């Protein structure tokens, strides 16, 4: 039985879908106001893994993600460049799709775009107005009447009195209550707009996801995911809109991934520490990034540091070297080791515990190394199992030789030519058993800020 942590209930629960074996899941996607960053990748990876694991366990999964392609920031950034907001958003979507493809993130079953659902959004708002959950203002805005929805705050554990604490809200004299949020924003000069019964305008942010969920799955969804920063107000407002509309529980299981820190600080544009995917792909292999991301519970924040990337790179390199050695040495037709897959499933059944699943790898590869040294060809059955099982996490899906070449060539290119030349001379001196010369060259390399690590396979140069 799969257990999943449900933010709504504040605990792990047995996963029982609403409709037999059928699972509908929706994850909030990217607002395409700029390039994708490492936080977007983390969220996309987590829900891709959840979808794949549920399928592995026999569920019939339909997974939807959205692009918010109309938004204040999109309009502002498009205007800065003097381009049409629609064209700006389309270009960003292409760039983001390319980045996600590089990092080998699976496509959802359904891609939803806000601008393709404006007519449905208008119809949804009309129902909320008819039910007295929403009201129009004289200038053409439409707001959701928060006080009328008695369950408001149930996801974030906030009551109406403290719901505004620490939250930025749009102020308007036409609001009945400061908590009321926009369903429809009246048109402003130079902004994209659509005709509606309320006047020309465009959708608010929260209503877009409620409607796209409804278009994909109807009144109810099994799993709804997103970053923890979306719990309030975005997901809280989604619940209010959707349950006011249908009178049914909107989502059975709410799941939220942690946020990103860079060297202990919150990642933010204002701090200038944002890691963009277009930059990350120049320096890191997809498997290294995924290994770094999956070492903790997906609920927890990740603190990205140079050390985390270095350690993850080393582990991935070591693993692939073992895989390559086993595949070159043995040619067995034996089936994969089923125990490895069973242990993986036990980890993932516990709220998709990738951290524990990755921790198991160290023991597996230790045993494989022993078998390799002993000439035991059952090592190949273990390697087959690891490759088949851990491909679900996006690991060991690339040819080992390619991964090794990528990481080692990157490491060499980061080492100055002078250091590489000294290291080569030292290796030559060692081969000739000129130990004094070898020691002198090592000392020179150390003096220049680098360290030589010898191994049975040769040596590695590391910056100190």
GROMACS .gro file of C-alpha atoms in nm:
model
  464
    1UNK     CA    1   0.000   0.000   0.000
    2UNK     CA    2   0.138   0.339  -0.099
    3UNK     CA    3   0.137   0.603   0.172
    4UNK     CA    4   0.135   0.969   0.073
    5UNK     CA    5   0.176   1.277   0.291
    6UNK     CA    6  -0.139   1.487   0.258
    7UNK     CA    7  -0.084   1.856   0.339
    8UNK     CA    8  -0.458   1.895   0.396
    9UNK     CA    9  -0.458   1.638   0.677
   10UNK     CA   10  -0.102   1.702   0.799
   11UNK     CA   11  -0.011   1.333   0.796
   12UNK     CA   12   0.066   1.032   0.579
   13UNK     CA   13  -0.238   0.847   0.450
   14UNK     CA   14  -0.299   0.529   0.256
   15UNK     CA   15  -0.337   0.617  -0.109
   16UNK     CA   16  -0.687   0.523  -0.226
   17UNK     CA   17  -0.792   0.696  -0.551
   18UNK     CA   18  -1.138   0.843  -0.595
   19UNK     CA   19  -1.228   0.615  -0.884
   20UNK     CA   20  -1.089   0.262  -0.854
   21UNK     CA   21  -0.760   0.227  -1.038
   22UNK     CA   22  -0.785   0.561  -1.217
   23UNK     CA   23  -0.561   0.843  -1.089
   24UNK     CA   24  -0.591   1.204  -1.198
   25UNK     CA   25  -0.305   1.431  -1.091
   26UNK     CA   26  -0.234   1.797  -1.157
   27UNK     CA   27   0.078   1.999  -1.079
   28UNK     CA   28   0.104   2.374  -1.103
   29UNK     CA   29   0.347   2.462  -1.379
   30UNK     CA   30   0.554   2.766  -1.461
   31UNK     CA   31   0.446   3.127  -1.505
   32UNK     CA   32   0.645   3.200  -1.820
   33UNK     CA   33   0.765   3.549  -1.731
   34UNK     CA   34   1.131   3.451  -1.766
   35UNK     CA   35   1.368   3.157  -1.800
   36UNK     CA   36   1.323   2.841  -1.592
   37UNK     CA   37   1.536   2.797  -1.281
   38UNK     CA   38   1.646   2.503  -1.069
   39UNK     CA   39   1.335   2.526  -0.848
   40UNK     CA   40   1.113   2.471  -1.152
   41UNK     CA   41   1.322   2.167  -1.242
   42UNK     CA   42   1.292   2.021  -0.891
   43UNK     CA   43   0.915   2.048  -0.893
   44UNK     CA   44   0.886   1.904  -1.244
   45UNK     CA   45   1.115   1.613  -1.152
   46UNK     CA   46   0.921   1.525  -0.836
   47UNK     CA   47   0.581   1.504  -1.005
   48UNK     CA   48   0.725   1.322  -1.304
   49UNK     CA   49   0.860   1.062  -1.060
   50UNK     CA   50   0.531   1.037  -0.869
   51UNK     CA   51   0.342   0.986  -1.196
   52UNK     CA   52   0.589   0.718  -1.314
   53UNK     CA   53   0.585   0.533  -0.983
   54UNK     CA   54   0.206   0.521  -0.965
   55UNK     CA   55   0.205   0.380  -1.318
   56UNK     CA   56   0.465   0.122  -1.218
   57UNK     CA   57   0.238   0.011  -0.933
   58UNK     CA   58  -0.044  -0.049  -1.178
   59UNK     CA   59  -0.248   0.270  -1.163
   60UNK     CA   60  -0.399   0.427  -1.474
   61UNK     CA   61  -0.256   0.777  -1.436
   62UNK     CA   62  -0.343   1.094  -1.624
   63UNK     CA   63  -0.104   1.375  -1.538
   64UNK     CA   64  -0.173   1.738  -1.625
   65UNK     CA   65   0.055   2.042  -1.590
   66UNK     CA   66  -0.010   2.399  -1.687
   67UNK     CA   67   0.169   2.698  -1.824
   68UNK     CA   68   0.047   3.034  -1.693
   69UNK     CA   69   0.096   3.230  -2.012
   70UNK     CA   70  -0.081   3.553  -1.914
   71UNK     CA   71   0.025   3.738  -1.601
   72UNK     CA   72   0.134   4.082  -1.478
   73UNK     CA   73   0.505   3.992  -1.494
   74UNK     CA   74   0.471   3.850  -1.844
   75UNK     CA   75   0.313   4.174  -1.962
   76UNK     CA   76   0.577   4.389  -1.788
   77UNK     CA   77   0.870   4.190  -1.928
   78UNK     CA   78   0.722   4.178  -2.277
   79UNK     CA   79   0.668   4.555  -2.271
   80UNK     CA   80   1.030   4.609  -2.164
   81UNK     CA   81   1.139   4.426  -2.478
   82UNK     CA   82   0.877   4.593  -2.693
   83UNK     CA   83   0.722   4.261  -2.798
   84UNK     CA   84   0.372   4.119  -2.791
   85UNK     CA   85   0.295   3.940  -2.462
   86UNK     CA   86   0.159   3.634  -2.644
   87UNK     CA   87   0.472   3.598  -2.857
   88UNK     CA   88   0.691   3.656  -2.550
   89UNK     CA   89   0.513   3.377  -2.360
   90UNK     CA   90   0.533   3.137  -2.655
   91UNK     CA   91   0.907   3.193  -2.688
   92UNK     CA   92   0.962   3.134  -2.316
   93UNK     CA   93   0.761   2.811  -2.333
   94UNK     CA   94   0.986   2.686  -2.615
   95UNK     CA   95   1.299   2.770  -2.415
   96UNK     CA   96   1.164   2.605  -2.100
   97UNK     CA   97   1.057   2.293  -2.290
   98UNK     CA   98   1.408   2.269  -2.435
   99UNK     CA   99   1.565   2.298  -2.088
  100UNK     CA  100   1.333   2.033  -1.943
  101UNK     CA  101   1.410   1.804  -2.235
  102UNK     CA  102   1.785   1.838  -2.170
  103UNK     CA  103   1.730   1.731  -1.810
  104UNK     CA  104   1.520   1.438  -1.935
  105UNK     CA  105   1.192   1.533  -1.765
  106UNK     CA  106   0.894   1.340  -1.899
  107UNK     CA  107   0.611   1.520  -2.075
  108UNK     CA  108   0.276   1.530  -1.891
  109UNK     CA  109  -0.022   1.362  -2.050
  110UNK     CA  110  -0.199   1.697  -2.073
  111UNK     CA  111  -0.041   2.040  -2.122
  112UNK     CA  112  -0.280   2.318  -2.023
  113UNK     CA  113  -0.241   2.688  -2.106
  114UNK     CA  114  -0.435   2.965  -1.940
  115UNK     CA  115  -0.495   3.158  -2.263
  116UNK     CA  116  -0.651   2.851  -2.424
  117UNK     CA  117  -0.912   2.832  -2.147
  118UNK     CA  118  -1.036   3.190  -2.120
  119UNK     CA  119  -1.389   3.104  -2.239
  120UNK     CA  120  -1.410   2.829  -1.976
  121UNK     CA  121  -1.278   3.069  -1.712
  122UNK     CA  122  -1.551   3.320  -1.796
  123UNK     CA  123  -1.819   3.048  -1.768
  124UNK     CA  124  -1.674   2.935  -1.434
  125UNK     CA  125  -1.681   3.291  -1.297
  126UNK     CA  126  -2.043   3.334  -1.409
  127UNK     CA  127  -2.143   3.034  -1.196
  128UNK     CA  128  -1.959   3.176  -0.893
  129UNK     CA  129  -2.143   3.508  -0.938
  130UNK     CA  130  -2.477   3.326  -0.968
  131UNK     CA  131  -2.402   3.142  -0.642
  132UNK     CA  132  -2.312   3.472  -0.474
  133UNK     CA  133  -1.951   3.360  -0.417
  134UNK     CA  134  -1.825   3.637  -0.645
  135UNK     CA  135  -1.918   3.995  -0.720
  136UNK     CA  136  -1.857   4.247  -0.996
  137UNK     CA  137  -1.727   4.598  -0.935
  138UNK     CA  138  -1.810   4.917  -1.121
  139UNK     CA  139  -1.477   4.921  -1.303
  140UNK     CA  140  -1.519   4.567  -1.440
  141UNK     CA  141  -1.319   4.363  -1.189
  142UNK     CA  142  -1.465   4.045  -1.038
  143UNK     CA  143  -1.364   3.929  -0.689
  144UNK     CA  144  -1.420   3.610  -0.493
  145UNK     CA  145  -1.614   3.667  -0.170
  146UNK     CA  146  -1.385   3.489   0.078
  147UNK     CA  147  -1.603   3.526   0.390
  148UNK     CA  148  -1.884   3.333   0.223
  149UNK     CA  149  -1.666   3.023   0.187
  150UNK     CA  150  -1.678   2.883   0.541
  151UNK     CA  151  -1.386   2.641   0.492
  152UNK     CA  152  -1.139   2.909   0.385
  153UNK     CA  153  -0.796   2.844   0.538
  154UNK     CA  154  -0.831   2.468   0.584
  155UNK     CA  155  -0.522   2.385   0.375
  156UNK     CA  156  -0.289   2.644   0.526
  157UNK     CA  157  -0.440   2.623   0.878
  158UNK     CA  158  -0.520   2.994   0.879
  159UNK     CA  159  -0.836   3.159   1.002
  160UNK     CA  160  -0.979   3.470   0.842
  161UNK     CA  161  -0.839   3.694   1.115
  162UNK     CA  162  -0.476   3.600   1.056
  163UNK     CA  163  -0.496   3.506   0.689
  164UNK     CA  164  -0.340   3.835   0.580
  165UNK     CA  165  -0.035   3.807   0.807
  166UNK     CA  166   0.282   3.812   0.600
  167UNK     CA  167   0.093   3.801   0.271
  168UNK     CA  168   0.095   4.063  -0.001
  169UNK     CA  169  -0.256   4.137  -0.131
  170UNK     CA  170  -0.390   4.366  -0.400
  171UNK     CA  171  -0.565   4.661  -0.238
  172UNK     CA  172  -0.877   4.806  -0.394
  173UNK     CA  173  -1.144   5.034  -0.255
  174UNK     CA  174  -1.399   4.827  -0.445
  175UNK     CA  175  -1.322   4.512  -0.247
  176UNK     CA  176  -1.575   4.412   0.017
  177UNK     CA  177  -1.295   4.252   0.218
  178UNK     CA  178  -0.915   4.286   0.186
  179UNK     CA  179  -0.895   3.905   0.158
  180UNK     CA  180  -1.114   3.895  -0.152
  181UNK     CA  181  -0.907   3.804  -0.456
  182UNK     CA  182  -0.942   3.878  -0.825
  183UNK     CA  183  -1.114   3.634  -1.057
  184UNK     CA  184  -1.122   3.881  -1.347
  185UNK     CA  185  -0.909   4.192  -1.396
  186UNK     CA  186  -1.050   4.478  -1.600
  187UNK     CA  187  -0.855   4.577  -1.911
  188UNK     CA  188  -0.576   4.833  -1.892
  189UNK     CA  189  -0.428   5.024  -2.185
  190UNK     CA  190  -0.162   4.823  -2.368
  191UNK     CA  191  -0.248   4.493  -2.201
  192UNK     CA  192  -0.396   4.178  -2.360
  193UNK     CA  193  -0.768   4.146  -2.293
  194UNK     CA  194  -1.071   3.935  -2.378
  195UNK     CA  195  -1.439   4.022  -2.408
  196UNK     CA  196  -1.660   3.901  -2.124
  197UNK     CA  197  -1.999   3.975  -1.964
  198UNK     CA  198  -1.805   4.169  -1.697
  199UNK     CA  199  -1.628   4.386  -1.955
  200UNK     CA  200  -1.296   4.350  -2.136
  201UNK     CA  201  -1.021   4.207  -1.919
  202UNK     CA  202  -0.816   3.900  -1.835
  203UNK     CA  203  -0.826   3.619  -1.577
  204UNK     CA  204  -0.676   3.635  -1.231
  205UNK     CA  205  -0.404   3.384  -1.146
  206UNK     CA  206  -0.589   3.153  -0.907
  207UNK     CA  207  -0.896   3.098  -1.124
  208UNK     CA  208  -0.679   2.973  -1.410
  209UNK     CA  209  -0.568   2.660  -1.223
  210UNK     CA  210  -0.917   2.584  -1.091
  211UNK     CA  211  -1.057   2.596  -1.441
  212UNK     CA  212  -0.774   2.401  -1.605
  213UNK     CA  213  -0.817   2.132  -1.339
  214UNK     CA  214  -1.188   2.126  -1.411
  215UNK     CA  215  -1.135   2.102  -1.785
  216UNK     CA  216  -0.890   1.816  -1.743
  217UNK     CA  217  -1.066   1.613  -1.474
  218UNK     CA  218  -1.402   1.756  -1.376
  219UNK     CA  219  -1.500   1.847  -1.020
  220UNK     CA  220  -1.249   1.633  -0.831
  221UNK     CA  221  -0.878   1.547  -0.853
  222UNK     CA  222  -0.688   1.269  -0.677
  223UNK     CA  223  -0.352   1.448  -0.641
  224UNK     CA  224  -0.271   1.817  -0.672
  225UNK     CA  225   0.090   1.923  -0.633
  226UNK     CA  226   0.314   2.225  -0.630
  227UNK     CA  227   0.580   2.405  -0.433
  228UNK     CA  228   0.524   2.472  -0.063
  229UNK     CA  229   0.518   2.845  -0.137
  230UNK     CA  230   0.190   2.793  -0.324
  231UNK     CA  231  -0.006   2.661  -0.025
  232UNK     CA  232  -0.122   3.013   0.060
  233UNK     CA  233  -0.274   3.195  -0.108
  234UNK     CA  234  -0.274   3.008  -0.442
  235UNK     CA  235  -0.386   2.661  -0.343
  236UNK     CA  236  -0.610   2.791  -0.066
  237UNK     CA  237  -0.785   3.008  -0.324
  238UNK     CA  238  -0.810   2.719  -0.569
  239UNK     CA  239  -0.996   2.519  -0.304
  240UNK     CA  240  -1.235   2.807  -0.235
  241UNK     CA  241  -1.317   2.864  -0.602
  242UNK     CA  242  -1.350   2.498  -0.698
  243UNK     CA  243  -1.552   2.383  -0.398
  244UNK     CA  244  -1.778   2.687  -0.418
  245UNK     CA  245  -1.838   2.598  -0.783
  246UNK     CA  246  -1.909   2.226  -0.742
  247UNK     CA  247  -2.004   2.174  -0.378
  248UNK     CA  248  -1.761   1.879  -0.371
  249UNK     CA  249  -1.420   1.823  -0.217
  250UNK     CA  250  -1.179   1.952  -0.482
  251UNK     CA  251  -0.862   1.750  -0.410
  252UNK     CA  252  -0.819   1.430  -0.208
  253UNK     CA  253  -0.440   1.447  -0.164
  254UNK     CA  254  -0.249   1.775  -0.158
  255UNK     CA  255   0.128   1.730  -0.197
  256UNK     CA  256   0.396   1.999  -0.176
  257UNK     CA  257   0.767   1.995  -0.250
  258UNK     CA  258   1.026   2.198  -0.062
  259UNK     CA  259   1.197   2.515  -0.179
  260UNK     CA  260   1.548   2.596  -0.297
  261UNK     CA  261   1.834   2.752  -0.106
  262UNK     CA  262   2.170   2.850  -0.250
  263UNK     CA  263   2.459   2.831  -0.003
  264UNK     CA  264   2.213   2.856   0.285
  265UNK     CA  265   2.019   3.154   0.149
  266UNK     CA  266   1.678   3.156  -0.010
  267UNK     CA  267   1.711   3.158  -0.387
  268UNK     CA  268   1.575   3.487  -0.517
  269UNK     CA  269   1.618   3.730  -0.800
  270UNK     CA  270   1.686   4.014  -0.554
  271UNK     CA  271   1.986   3.826  -0.408
  272UNK     CA  272   2.117   3.748  -0.755
  273UNK     CA  273   2.169   3.381  -0.667
  274UNK     CA  274   1.917   3.220  -0.901
  275UNK     CA  275   2.047   2.915  -1.088
  276UNK     CA  276   1.893   2.919  -1.435
  277UNK     CA  277   1.856   2.593  -1.624
  278UNK     CA  278   2.012   2.747  -1.934
  279UNK     CA  279   2.328   2.798  -1.725
  280UNK     CA  280   2.310   2.475  -1.526
  281UNK     CA  281   2.298   2.260  -1.838
  282UNK     CA  282   2.637   2.400  -1.945
  283UNK     CA  283   2.810   2.258  -1.639
  284UNK     CA  284   2.611   1.964  -1.499
  285UNK     CA  285   2.500   1.629  -1.635
  286UNK     CA  286   2.126   1.562  -1.585
  287UNK     CA  287   2.195   1.255  -1.370
  288UNK     CA  288   2.421   1.455  -1.138
  289UNK     CA  289   2.154   1.719  -1.083
  290UNK     CA  290   1.885   1.458  -1.017
  291UNK     CA  291   2.106   1.270  -0.772
  292UNK     CA  292   2.166   1.596  -0.586
  293UNK     CA  293   1.793   1.673  -0.576
  294UNK     CA  294   1.671   1.334  -0.460
  295UNK     CA  295   1.895   1.282  -0.155
  296UNK     CA  296   1.634   1.431   0.081
  297UNK     CA  297   1.259   1.401   0.121
  298UNK     CA  298   1.083   1.596  -0.151
  299UNK     CA  299   0.899   1.788   0.122
  300UNK     CA  300   1.224   1.936   0.250
  301UNK     CA  301   1.413   2.237   0.120
  302UNK     CA  302   1.732   2.171  -0.079
  303UNK     CA  303   2.048   2.368  -0.009
  304UNK     CA  304   2.250   2.370  -0.330
  305UNK     CA  305   2.621   2.424  -0.283
  306UNK     CA  306   2.928   2.360  -0.496
  307UNK     CA  307   3.010   2.078  -0.256
  308UNK     CA  308   2.671   1.910  -0.311
  309UNK     CA  309   2.726   1.914  -0.686
  310UNK     CA  310   3.085   1.787  -0.650
  311UNK     CA  311   2.981   1.501  -0.423
  312UNK     CA  312   2.687   1.407  -0.646
  313UNK     CA  313   2.911   1.416  -0.952
  314UNK     CA  314   3.167   1.191  -0.781
  315UNK     CA  315   2.903   0.935  -0.683
  316UNK     CA  316   2.746   0.927  -1.029
  317UNK     CA  317   3.090   0.893  -1.189
  318UNK     CA  318   3.188   0.610  -0.953
  319UNK     CA  319   2.859   0.427  -1.010
  320UNK     CA  320   2.888   0.448  -1.387
  321UNK     CA  321   3.251   0.331  -1.379
  322UNK     CA  322   3.140   0.019  -1.194
  323UNK     CA  323   2.851  -0.038  -1.434
  324UNK     CA  324   3.083   0.003  -1.732
  325UNK     CA  325   3.340  -0.237  -1.585
  326UNK     CA  326   3.075  -0.503  -1.514
  327UNK     CA  327   2.917  -0.475  -1.859
  328UNK     CA  328   3.256  -0.501  -2.028
  329UNK     CA  329   3.368  -0.802  -1.822
  330UNK     CA  330   3.055  -1.018  -1.813
  331UNK     CA  331   2.815  -1.137  -2.080
  332UNK     CA  332   2.541  -1.312  -1.889
  333UNK     CA  333   2.177  -1.364  -1.989
  334UNK     CA  334   2.065  -1.394  -1.627
  335UNK     CA  335   1.758  -1.198  -1.521
  336UNK     CA  336   1.778  -0.882  -1.312
  337UNK     CA  337   1.805  -0.916  -0.935
  338UNK     CA  338   1.443  -0.881  -0.819
  339UNK     CA  339   1.541  -0.803  -0.460
  340UNK     CA  340   1.674  -0.463  -0.563
  341UNK     CA  341   1.343  -0.371  -0.723
  342UNK     CA  342   1.146  -0.494  -0.421
  343UNK     CA  343   1.357  -0.282  -0.186
  344UNK     CA  344   1.312   0.019  -0.413
  345UNK     CA  345   0.935  -0.027  -0.406
  346UNK     CA  346   0.938  -0.046  -0.026
  347UNK     CA  347   1.112   0.292  -0.017
  348UNK     CA  348   0.884   0.454  -0.270
  349UNK     CA  349   0.567   0.316  -0.111
  350UNK     CA  350   0.659   0.528   0.191
  351UNK     CA  351   0.565   0.867   0.048
  352UNK     CA  352   0.806   0.838  -0.248
  353UNK     CA  353   1.115   0.817  -0.026
  354UNK     CA  354   1.388   0.874  -0.284
  355UNK     CA  355   1.641   0.954  -0.010
  356UNK     CA  356   1.624   0.600   0.126
  357UNK     CA  357   1.625   0.453  -0.224
  358UNK     CA  358   1.945   0.641  -0.310
  359UNK     CA  359   2.107   0.543   0.021
  360UNK     CA  360   2.061   0.177  -0.078
  361UNK     CA  361   2.278   0.232  -0.385
  362UNK     CA  362   2.598   0.254  -0.181
  363UNK     CA  363   2.547  -0.096  -0.043
  364UNK     CA  364   2.453  -0.237  -0.382
  365UNK     CA  365   2.763  -0.100  -0.552
  366UNK     CA  366   2.987  -0.216  -0.267
  367UNK     CA  367   2.865  -0.571  -0.323
  368UNK     CA  368   2.894  -0.539  -0.701
  369UNK     CA  369   3.257  -0.430  -0.663
  370UNK     CA  370   3.327  -0.740  -0.454
  371UNK     CA  371   3.166  -0.963  -0.716
  372UNK     CA  372   3.357  -0.786  -0.992
  373UNK     CA  373   3.687  -0.851  -0.816
  374UNK     CA  374   3.592  -1.215  -0.757
  375UNK     CA  375   3.483  -1.272  -1.116
  376UNK     CA  376   3.124  -1.342  -1.005
  377UNK     CA  377   2.900  -1.275  -1.306
  378UNK     CA  378   2.593  -1.230  -1.084
  379UNK     CA  379   2.720  -0.871  -1.065
  380UNK     CA  380   2.559  -0.824  -1.406
  381UNK     CA  381   2.216  -0.923  -1.269
  382UNK     CA  382   2.258  -0.657  -1.001
  383UNK     CA  383   2.357  -0.394  -1.258
  384UNK     CA  384   2.058  -0.484  -1.474
  385UNK     CA  385   1.827  -0.442  -1.175
  386UNK     CA  386   1.975  -0.106  -1.079
  387UNK     CA  387   1.947   0.030  -1.433
  388UNK     CA  388   1.589  -0.093  -1.477
  389UNK     CA  389   1.469   0.014  -1.132
  390UNK     CA  390   1.643   0.348  -1.089
  391UNK     CA  391   1.558   0.465  -1.439
  392UNK     CA  392   1.229   0.572  -1.279
  393UNK     CA  393   1.429   0.841  -1.095
  394UNK     CA  394   1.605   0.941  -1.416
  395UNK     CA  395   1.929   0.770  -1.310
  396UNK     CA  396   2.143   0.525  -1.513
  397UNK     CA  397   1.938   0.597  -1.825
  398UNK     CA  398   2.238   0.720  -2.024
  399UNK     CA  399   2.521   0.499  -2.156
  400UNK     CA  400   2.783   0.477  -1.882
  401UNK     CA  401   3.067   0.559  -2.120
  402UNK     CA  402   2.889   0.881  -2.222
  403UNK     CA  403   2.838   0.990  -1.860
  404UNK     CA  404   3.199   0.909  -1.772
  405UNK     CA  405   3.327   1.104  -2.073
  406UNK     CA  406   3.105   1.405  -1.991
  407UNK     CA  407   3.215   1.428  -1.629
  408UNK     CA  408   3.583   1.357  -1.685
  409UNK     CA  409   3.617   1.594  -1.980
  410UNK     CA  410   3.444   1.864  -1.777
  411UNK     CA  411   3.682   1.806  -1.488
  412UNK     CA  412   3.985   1.823  -1.715
  413UNK     CA  413   3.868   2.142  -1.885
  414UNK     CA  414   3.838   2.306  -1.542
  415UNK     CA  415   4.204   2.228  -1.464
  416UNK     CA  416   4.461   2.473  -1.606
  417UNK     CA  417   4.683   2.331  -1.880
  418UNK     CA  418   4.993   2.397  -1.669
  419UNK     CA  419   4.860   2.176  -1.388
  420UNK     CA  420   4.760   1.900  -1.630
  421UNK     CA  421   5.110   1.908  -1.781
  422UNK     CA  422   5.276   1.883  -1.438
  423UNK     CA  423   5.047   1.593  -1.345
  424UNK     CA  424   5.132   1.411  -1.668
  425UNK     CA  425   5.505   1.458  -1.602
  426UNK     CA  426   5.457   1.325  -1.249
  427UNK     CA  427   5.279   1.017  -1.384
  428UNK     CA  428   5.570   0.962  -1.623
  429UNK     CA  429   5.821   1.000  -1.338
  430UNK     CA  430   5.629   0.745  -1.131
  431UNK     CA  431   5.626   0.502  -1.424
  432UNK     CA  432   6.006   0.533  -1.440
  433UNK     CA  433   6.024   0.493  -1.059
  434UNK     CA  434   6.180   0.837  -1.028
  435UNK     CA  435   6.018   0.895  -0.689
  436UNK     CA  436   6.211   1.213  -0.603
  437UNK     CA  437   6.099   1.381  -0.925
  438UNK     CA  438   5.741   1.260  -0.872
  439UNK     CA  439   5.737   1.403  -0.518
  440UNK     CA  440   5.879   1.734  -0.636
  441UNK     CA  441   5.612   1.764  -0.905
  442UNK     CA  442   5.338   1.680  -0.653
  443UNK     CA  443   5.471   1.956  -0.424
  444UNK     CA  444   5.469   2.202  -0.714
  445UNK     CA  445   5.109   2.111  -0.800
  446UNK     CA  446   5.007   2.155  -0.434
  447UNK     CA  447   5.182   2.492  -0.422
  448UNK     CA  448   4.967   2.603  -0.717
  449UNK     CA  449   4.646   2.513  -0.531
  450UNK     CA  450   4.568   2.166  -0.664
  451UNK     CA  451   4.587   1.816  -0.522
  452UNK     CA  452   4.667   1.482  -0.685
  453UNK     CA  453   4.459   1.181  -0.580
  454UNK     CA  454   4.616   0.853  -0.694
  455UNK     CA  455   4.409   0.541  -0.756
  456UNK     CA  456   4.449   0.205  -0.925
  457UNK     CA  457   4.295   0.359  -1.238
  458UNK     CA  458   4.539   0.650  -1.253
  459UNK     CA  459   4.500   0.986  -1.083
  460UNK     CA  460   4.256   1.271  -1.031
  461UNK     CA  461   4.337   1.641  -1.006
  462UNK     CA  462   4.128   1.831  -0.751
  463UNK     CA  463   4.128   2.204  -0.679
  464UNK     CA  464   4.210   2.266  -0.312
   0.00000   0.00000   0.00000
